[in-house]
Coordinates of C-alpha atoms and ligand atoms in Angstrom, one line a residue:
M30 CA 0.0 0.0 0.0
N31 CA 1.5 3.4 -1.1
I32 CA 0.7 6.3 1.2
L33 CA 1.5 9.8 0.2
V34 CA 2.1 12.3 3.1
L35 CA 1.8 16.1 2.6
N36 CA 3.1 18.3 5.4
A37 CA 2.6 22.0 4.5
G38 CA 4.1 24.7 6.7
S39 CA 4.1 28.5 6.4
S40 CA 7.4 28.6 4.6
S41 CA 7.8 25.0 3.2
Q42 CA 5.9 22.1 1.6
K43 CA 7.3 18.7 2.5
S44 CA 6.0 15.5 1.1
C45 CA 6.9 11.8 1.1
L46 CA 5.8 8.4 -0.1
Y47 CA 5.8 5.2 2.1
S48 CA 5.2 1.7 0.8
L49 CA 3.6 -0.4 3.5
S50 CA 2.6 -4.0 3.8
A51 CA -1.2 -4.3 4.0
A52 CA -0.7 -6.9 6.8
Q53 CA 1.2 -5.1 9.5
L54 CA 3.1 -1.9 10.3
P55 CA 6.8 -2.2 11.0
D56 CA 8.0 -1.5 14.6
V57 CA 10.6 1.0 13.4
P58 CA 9.8 3.7 10.8
P59 CA 11.0 2.6 7.4
E60 CA 12.7 5.1 5.0
P61 CA 10.2 6.8 2.6
R62 CA 10.6 5.7 -1.0
W63 CA 10.4 9.2 -2.3
E64 CA 10.8 12.6 -0.5
G65 CA 10.1 16.0 -1.9
A66 CA 10.3 19.5 -0.5
I67 CA 9.7 23.1 -1.5
D68 CA 11.2 26.0 0.3
W69 CA 9.3 29.2 -0.5
T70 CA 11.7 31.5 1.3
D71 CA 15.2 30.3 0.1
R72 CA 15.6 33.2 -2.3
P73 CA 13.3 36.1 -3.2
G74 CA 11.3 35.3 -6.3
K75 CA 12.4 31.6 -6.4
A76 CA 11.1 28.4 -4.8
R77 CA 13.8 25.7 -4.1
L78 CA 12.5 22.3 -5.0
S79 CA 14.4 19.1 -3.9
V80 CA 13.5 15.5 -4.5
K81 CA 15.1 12.3 -3.3
S82 CA 14.0 9.0 -4.6
S83 CA 15.1 5.4 -3.9
A84 CA 14.5 4.9 -7.7
G85 CA 16.6 7.5 -9.3
K86 CA 19.0 10.5 -9.0
P87 CA 18.2 13.4 -6.6
L88 CA 16.7 16.5 -8.1
E89 CA 17.5 20.1 -7.1
K90 CA 15.8 22.9 -8.9
M91 CA 15.1 26.6 -8.4
L92 CA 11.7 27.5 -9.9
P93 CA 10.5 31.1 -10.6
C94 CA 8.0 32.1 -8.0
E95 CA 7.3 35.8 -8.2
D96 CA 4.9 35.8 -5.3
A97 CA 5.2 33.0 -2.8
S98 CA 2.1 34.2 -1.0
N99 CA 0.0 33.7 -4.1
S100 CA -1.9 30.5 -3.7
A101 CA -2.2 29.7 -7.5
T102 CA 1.6 29.9 -7.9
R103 CA 2.1 27.7 -4.8
S104 CA -0.4 25.2 -6.2
D105 CA 1.3 25.0 -9.5
I106 CA 4.7 24.3 -7.9
T107 CA 3.3 21.8 -5.4
R108 CA 1.6 20.0 -8.3
Y109 CA 5.0 20.0 -10.2
L110 CA 6.6 18.5 -7.1
L111 CA 4.1 15.7 -6.8
E112 CA 4.3 14.9 -10.5
T113 CA 8.0 14.0 -10.0
L114 CA 6.7 10.9 -8.3
W115 CA 5.6 9.4 -11.6
Q116 CA 7.6 11.5 -14.1
G117 CA 11.2 12.2 -15.0
E118 CA 14.4 10.8 -13.3
T119 CA 12.9 10.6 -9.9
K120 CA 10.0 8.5 -11.1
T121 CA 9.1 6.1 -8.2
I122 CA 5.6 4.8 -9.2
A123 CA 4.1 4.0 -12.6
S124 CA 1.1 6.4 -12.3
P125 CA -0.9 8.4 -9.8
T126 CA -3.3 5.4 -9.5
D127 CA -0.4 3.6 -7.5
I128 CA -1.1 6.0 -4.6
H129 CA -3.7 4.3 -2.4
A130 CA -4.2 7.0 0.3
V131 CA -3.0 10.5 1.2
G132 CA -2.3 11.8 4.7
H133 CA -2.2 15.5 5.4
R134 CA -0.8 17.2 8.5
V135 CA -3.5 19.8 9.4
V136 CA -2.4 22.2 12.1
H137 CA -5.7 23.2 13.6
G138 CA -8.7 20.8 14.1
G139 CA -10.3 23.0 16.7
Q140 CA -12.8 21.4 19.1
T141 CA -14.3 19.3 16.3
Y142 CA -11.6 16.7 15.8
S143 CA -10.0 14.6 18.5
E144 CA -8.6 12.1 16.0
A145 CA -7.7 11.8 12.3
V146 CA -10.6 11.8 9.9
R147 CA -11.2 10.9 6.3
V148 CA -11.5 14.1 4.3
N149 CA -14.9 15.0 2.8
R150 CA -16.8 18.2 2.1
T151 CA -17.7 18.7 5.7
V152 CA -14.1 18.2 6.9
K153 CA -12.8 20.7 4.3
A154 CA -15.4 23.2 5.4
T155 CA -14.4 22.8 9.0
I156 CA -10.6 23.2 8.2
R157 CA -11.6 26.4 6.3
A158 CA -13.7 27.7 9.1
L159 CA -10.7 27.3 11.5
I160 CA -8.4 29.5 9.3
P161 CA -8.7 32.4 11.7
L162 CA -7.2 30.3 14.4
A163 CA -4.2 29.1 12.2
P164 CA -3.9 31.7 9.4
A165 CA -0.4 30.7 8.4
H166 CA -1.1 26.9 8.2
N167 CA -4.7 25.8 7.6
P168 CA -4.9 27.5 4.2
A169 CA -1.8 25.7 3.0
N170 CA -3.1 22.4 4.4
L171 CA -6.4 22.9 2.6
A172 CA -4.6 23.7 -0.6
G173 CA -2.6 20.4 -0.3
I174 CA -5.9 18.5 0.0
E175 CA -7.4 20.2 -3.1
I176 CA -4.2 19.6 -5.2
A177 CA -4.1 15.9 -4.2
E178 CA -7.8 15.6 -5.1
A179 CA -7.2 17.2 -8.5
L180 CA -4.2 15.0 -9.3
L181 CA -5.5 11.7 -7.9
G182 CA -9.3 12.0 -8.3
P183 CA -12.0 12.0 -5.7
D184 CA -11.9 8.3 -5.0
T185 CA -8.4 8.2 -3.5
P186 CA -9.0 8.4 0.3
Q187 CA -7.4 11.4 2.0
F188 CA -7.0 11.8 5.7
A189 CA -6.6 14.9 7.8
V190 CA -4.2 14.2 10.8
F191 CA -4.5 17.1 13.2
D192 CA -1.7 18.7 15.3
T193 CA -4.2 19.6 17.9
A194 CA -5.9 16.1 18.2
F195 CA -3.4 14.6 20.7
H196 CA -4.1 17.4 23.2
S197 CA -7.9 17.2 22.8
H198 CA -8.3 15.4 26.1
L199 CA -6.5 18.1 28.2
P200 CA -8.3 18.3 31.6
K201 CA -10.5 21.4 31.8
A202 CA -8.2 23.0 34.4
A203 CA -5.4 22.9 31.9
A204 CA -7.5 23.8 28.8
V205 CA -9.5 26.8 30.1
Y206 CA -8.1 30.3 30.2
P207 CA -8.9 32.4 33.3
G208 CA -10.6 35.1 31.2
P209 CA -14.3 35.8 31.0
Y210 CA -16.4 32.6 30.8
E211 CA -17.7 33.8 27.4
W212 CA -14.3 33.1 25.9
L213 CA -15.1 29.4 26.1
D214 CA -18.3 29.9 24.0
W215 CA -16.1 31.8 21.5
G216 CA -13.7 28.8 21.2
I217 CA -11.0 30.6 23.1
R218 CA -9.3 27.8 25.0
R219 CA -6.0 26.0 25.0
Y220 CA -5.7 23.6 22.1
G221 CA -2.0 22.7 22.0
F222 CA 0.1 21.9 18.9
H223 CA 2.9 19.7 17.7
G224 CA 0.6 16.8 18.7
I225 CA 1.7 14.5 15.9
S226 CA 5.3 14.8 17.1
H227 CA 4.6 14.5 20.8
E228 CA 2.4 11.4 20.2
Y229 CA 5.0 9.7 18.1
V230 CA 8.0 10.4 20.4
A231 CA 6.0 9.2 23.4
Y232 CA 5.1 6.0 21.7
R233 CA 8.7 5.5 20.5
A234 CA 10.1 6.2 23.9
A235 CA 7.9 3.6 25.5
A236 CA 9.1 1.1 22.9
L237 CA 12.8 2.0 23.5
L238 CA 12.2 1.6 27.3
G239 CA 10.4 -1.7 26.7
R240 CA 7.4 -0.5 28.8
S241 CA 3.8 0.1 28.2
L242 CA 2.9 3.7 27.3
A243 CA -0.1 3.3 29.6
E244 CA 2.1 3.1 32.7
L245 CA 4.5 5.9 31.9
K246 CA 4.6 9.6 33.0
L247 CA 6.5 11.4 30.3
I248 CA 7.5 15.0 29.4
T249 CA 8.3 15.4 25.7
C250 CA 10.3 18.5 24.7
H251 CA 9.8 19.4 21.0
L252 CA 12.5 21.9 20.4
G253 CA 12.7 23.0 16.8
N254 CA 12.0 26.4 15.2
G255 CA 8.7 26.1 17.1
C256 CA 9.0 24.8 20.6
S257 CA 6.6 23.1 23.0
L258 CA 6.4 20.7 25.9
A259 CA 3.8 18.0 26.7
A260 CA 3.0 16.2 29.9
I261 CA 1.8 12.7 28.9
R262 CA 0.1 10.2 31.2
N263 CA -1.6 7.0 30.2
G264 CA -0.5 7.8 26.6
R265 CA -2.5 11.0 26.6
S266 CA -1.4 14.6 26.7
I267 CA -2.7 16.1 30.0
D268 CA -0.8 19.5 29.7
T269 CA 1.2 21.4 27.1
T270 CA 2.8 24.7 26.7
M271 CA 1.2 25.9 23.5
G272 CA -2.4 27.2 23.8
F273 CA -5.0 28.9 21.7
T274 CA -2.3 29.5 19.1
P275 CA 1.3 28.1 18.6
L276 CA 2.5 31.4 20.1
E277 CA 2.0 30.5 23.8
G278 CA 4.6 28.9 26.0
L279 CA 8.3 28.5 25.4
M280 CA 10.6 31.0 23.8
M281 CA 11.2 29.9 20.2
G282 CA 13.4 30.6 17.1
S283 CA 11.7 33.9 16.2
R284 CA 8.5 33.6 18.3
S285 CA 8.3 35.2 21.8
G286 CA 6.3 32.4 23.5
S287 CA 4.3 33.6 26.6
V288 CA 4.7 37.3 27.6
D289 CA 2.7 39.4 30.0
P290 CA -0.5 40.3 28.1
G291 CA -0.2 43.8 29.7
I292 CA 2.8 44.3 27.4
L293 CA 0.5 44.0 24.3
L294 CA -2.0 46.5 25.7
Y295 CA 0.9 48.9 26.5
L296 CA 2.4 48.6 23.0
M297 CA -0.9 49.2 21.3
R298 CA -2.1 52.1 23.5
D299 CA 1.1 53.9 24.4
R300 CA 3.4 53.0 21.6
G301 CA 0.9 53.1 18.7
I302 CA 1.8 49.6 17.5
S303 CA -0.9 48.2 15.2
P304 CA -2.2 44.6 15.5
D305 CA -0.3 43.7 12.3
E306 CA 2.9 45.1 13.6
L307 CA 2.4 43.3 16.9
D308 CA 1.8 40.0 15.0
M309 CA 5.1 40.6 13.1
M310 CA 7.0 41.4 16.4
L311 CA 5.7 38.4 18.3
H312 CA 6.1 35.9 15.4
Q313 CA 9.1 37.0 13.5
Q314 CA 11.1 39.5 15.6
S315 CA 11.2 37.8 19.0
G316 CA 12.6 34.7 20.5
L317 CA 16.3 33.7 19.8
K318 CA 16.3 36.0 16.8
G319 CA 14.8 39.0 18.5
L320 CA 16.9 38.9 21.7
S321 CA 20.2 38.1 20.0
G322 CA 19.6 40.3 17.0
I323 CA 21.5 37.7 15.0
S324 CA 19.5 34.6 14.0
N325 CA 16.7 32.2 14.9
D326 CA 19.2 29.3 14.4
L327 CA 20.6 28.0 17.7
R328 CA 23.9 27.0 15.9
T329 CA 24.5 30.6 14.9
I330 CA 23.7 31.8 18.5
Q331 CA 26.1 29.2 19.9
K332 CA 28.9 30.4 17.6
A333 CA 28.3 34.0 18.6
I334 CA 28.4 33.0 22.3
S335 CA 31.8 31.5 21.7
E336 CA 32.9 34.9 20.2
R337 CA 31.6 36.6 23.5
N338 CA 28.5 38.1 22.0
E339 CA 26.5 39.2 25.1
R340 CA 23.1 39.4 23.4
A341 CA 23.5 35.9 22.1
K342 CA 24.3 34.7 25.6
L343 CA 21.3 36.5 27.0
A344 CA 19.1 34.8 24.3
F345 CA 20.5 31.4 25.2
D346 CA 20.0 31.9 28.9
V347 CA 16.4 33.1 28.5
Y348 CA 15.7 30.1 26.2
I349 CA 17.0 27.6 28.7
H350 CA 15.2 29.3 31.6
R351 CA 11.9 29.1 29.8
I352 CA 12.3 25.4 29.0
R353 CA 13.2 24.7 32.7
T354 CA 10.2 26.6 34.1
G355 CA 8.0 24.9 31.4
I356 CA 9.2 21.5 32.5
G357 CA 8.5 22.5 36.1
A358 CA 4.9 23.3 35.2
M359 CA 4.6 19.9 33.3
L360 CA 6.0 18.1 36.4
A361 CA 3.3 19.7 38.6
S362 CA 0.6 18.4 36.3
L363 CA 2.1 14.9 36.0
D364 CA 2.8 14.3 39.7
G365 CA 5.9 12.3 38.9
L366 CA 8.2 11.5 36.0
D367 CA 9.6 8.4 34.3
A368 CA 11.3 9.9 31.3
L369 CA 12.2 13.3 29.8
I370 CA 12.4 13.1 26.0
F371 CA 14.1 15.5 23.7
T372 CA 13.1 15.8 20.0
A373 CA 13.2 18.1 16.9
G374 CA 16.1 20.1 15.4
V375 CA 17.4 21.5 18.7
G376 CA 16.3 18.7 21.0
E377 CA 17.9 16.0 18.8
N378 CA 21.1 17.9 18.0
S379 CA 22.1 20.2 20.8
A380 CA 24.0 18.4 23.6
E381 CA 24.4 21.8 25.3
V382 CA 20.7 22.5 25.5
R383 CA 20.0 19.1 26.9
A384 CA 22.8 19.4 29.5
N385 CA 21.6 22.9 30.6
V386 CA 18.0 21.8 30.9
C387 CA 18.8 18.6 32.8
Q388 CA 21.1 20.4 35.2
A389 CA 18.0 22.0 36.9
F390 CA 16.4 18.7 37.6
R391 CA 19.2 16.8 39.4
F392 CA 17.2 17.1 42.6
L393 CA 14.9 14.5 41.0
N394 CA 17.9 12.2 40.7
L395 CA 17.8 12.8 37.0
E396 CA 21.4 12.2 35.8
L397 CA 22.6 12.8 32.3
D398 CA 25.5 10.6 31.0
S399 CA 27.6 13.4 29.5
Q400 CA 29.5 11.0 27.2
L401 CA 26.2 9.6 25.8
N402 CA 24.8 13.1 25.6
C403 CA 27.7 14.2 23.3
S404 CA 27.6 11.0 21.2
R405 CA 25.1 12.4 18.6
P406 CA 22.4 10.1 20.1
R407 CA 19.5 8.9 18.1
D408 CA 16.6 7.0 19.7
L409 CA 18.8 6.5 22.7
D410 CA 18.5 6.6 26.5
I411 CA 21.2 9.1 27.6
A412 CA 20.7 8.9 31.4
T413 CA 23.3 7.2 33.6
S414 CA 22.3 3.8 34.8
E415 CA 21.8 5.2 38.3
S416 CA 19.4 8.0 37.1
Q417 CA 15.9 7.6 38.5
V418 CA 14.4 9.3 35.5
R419 CA 15.3 8.2 32.0
I420 CA 16.4 10.8 29.5
L421 CA 15.8 10.0 25.9
V422 CA 16.7 11.6 22.5
V423 CA 14.1 10.5 19.9
Q424 CA 14.1 11.5 16.3
T425 CA 10.7 12.9 15.6
Q426 CA 9.0 11.2 12.6
E427 CA 5.9 13.3 12.0
D428 CA 5.5 12.1 8.4
W429 CA 5.7 8.5 9.5
Q430 CA 3.2 9.1 12.3
I431 CA 0.8 10.6 9.6
A432 CA 1.3 7.6 7.3
S433 CA 0.8 5.0 10.0
T434 CA -2.3 6.8 11.2
C435 CA -3.7 6.6 7.7
W436 CA -2.8 2.9 7.6
R437 CA -4.7 2.3 10.8
K438 CA -7.7 4.2 9.7
I439 CA -7.8 2.3 6.4
N440 CA -7.5 -1.1 8.2
Q441 CA -10.1 -0.1 10.7
R442 CA -12.3 1.0 7.8
E443 CA -11.8 -2.3 6.0
K444 CA -13.4 -4.1 8.9
Y445 CA -16.5 -2.1 8.6
R446 CA -16.6 -1.7 4.8
L447 CA -19.7 -3.9 4.4
G448 CA -22.8 -1.9 4.8
S449 CA -21.5 1.7 5.1
A450 CA -19.2 2.5 2.2
S451 CA -21.8 4.6 0.5
A452 CA -21.5 7.3 3.1
V453 CA -17.9 8.2 2.0
G454 CA -17.1 10.5 -0.8
N455 CA -20.6 12.0 -1.2
G456 CA -19.9 15.0 1.0
D457 CA -21.6 13.6 4.1
V458 CA -19.6 13.1 7.3
D459 CA -18.4 9.5 7.3
P460 CA -19.9 8.2 10.6
L461 CA -17.1 5.6 11.0
L462 CA -14.3 8.0 10.6
V463 CA -15.5 11.2 12.2
K464 CA -15.9 11.5 15.9
Ligands
LIG518 P1 11.0 23.1 12.3 O1 10.3 23.5 13.6 O2 11.0 24.2 11.3 O3 10.5 21.7 11.8 P2 13.4 21.7 13.1 O4 12.8 20.8 14.0 O5 14.0 21.2 11.8 O6 12.5 22.9 12.7 O7 14.6 22.5 13.9 C1 15.3 23.6 13.3 C2 16.2 24.2 14.2 O8 17.1 23.1 14.8 C3 17.2 25.1 13.6 O9 16.7 26.4 13.6 C4 18.4 25.1 14.6 O10 18.2 26.1 15.5 C5 18.3 23.8 15.3 N1 19.4 22.9 15.0 C6 19.5 22.0 14.0 N2 20.7 21.4 14.0 C7 21.3 21.8 15.2 C8 22.5 21.5 15.8 N3 23.4 20.7 15.3 N4 22.8 22.2 17.0 C9 21.9 23.1 17.5 N5 20.8 23.4 16.9 C10 20.4 22.8 15.8

């Protein structure tokens, strides 16, 4: 079974193809047979397209893209990327009919979806209605769904896998903001994000520890350009640092994370900053980039620190402080801890961040093995054998999590195919796949 995954971000479009046995899923994520990516921001007026395929030579191309914010231009280039699956030197499958299902990462599923669903008209309308809550992502996710439908036809099943779904069982005390009660009626509550990654690394950590996920208390640290933590008990997220939007919580590459909301009122009233300017400040001019004045990339910050740049040092110190206090908050929700798990670009690669974060929790008898920490660990326990809390580095595999979720949905569906197939594809909500 060939499953195509589309993962659209605000500045990139990633995609890959997995070939899976219909009988069972492998324990360890396999390599995709084909991987494609478009970077919309590499150079002004150009889109960088790159394709890797197990079948042929890699492809690297700059395509003219006068306006990367134009959805028609984006659609054309995305379509071009997907066609390299069955055309040219990267050809991996004979024709589009060899794709049996498509899985899409959809950032915001609101309060409607607590698990992945098969896409139909209602699902598309809901994703569209949620655009105000995820303006940089949901439109790109929806565009991916439309492009796949145009290329593969309406009968190829497509699934929306939501970044919010894993957090949909947050207890009310963790989900509700202490604003006016009406906020809840307006959908203003904590949703949490990066759920696909938090869910995968929790599952993988349990497998690496040889224990059941149901018996573990875990804190997962997704530290990439965007950063968030999740407290996981019984395999469910019970607290997380991102909230109504992916702006809440930890300090990030260029996002501020949580700040005193009084600052926003002050900036608007007394400094004449408009909502759009505020948006730009909080999303693109804050975090590591804003404080250091250099870069959102931790590697650049670390190099500057080694050259005694004080703002870079301040940015790093605030970044670590926020992760430590965030973990403190997750600990309070969990009431115990079996393992602390690091993932994503920074979490997987920065031994220095892991060491600085773990240092604060030695009072829990959490002991990092400094040699293992510096050994470029991948899917490895890096705690000392005496440590009472395990510390793991797990490579996040969001695309694999999406593909395996589709596989499970299809197999679950196969069991029920008799008697209800007619509901799918006609625009009605599929009662078997939508909760
Ligand atoms: P995204 O959130 O965009 O998916 P990633 O998870 O790929 O991002 O993380 C990207 C970030 O990871 C980079 O901005 C960089 O700061 C960090 N990173 C990648 N490699 C290293 C490294 N070797 N050391 C420190 N930081 C790294």
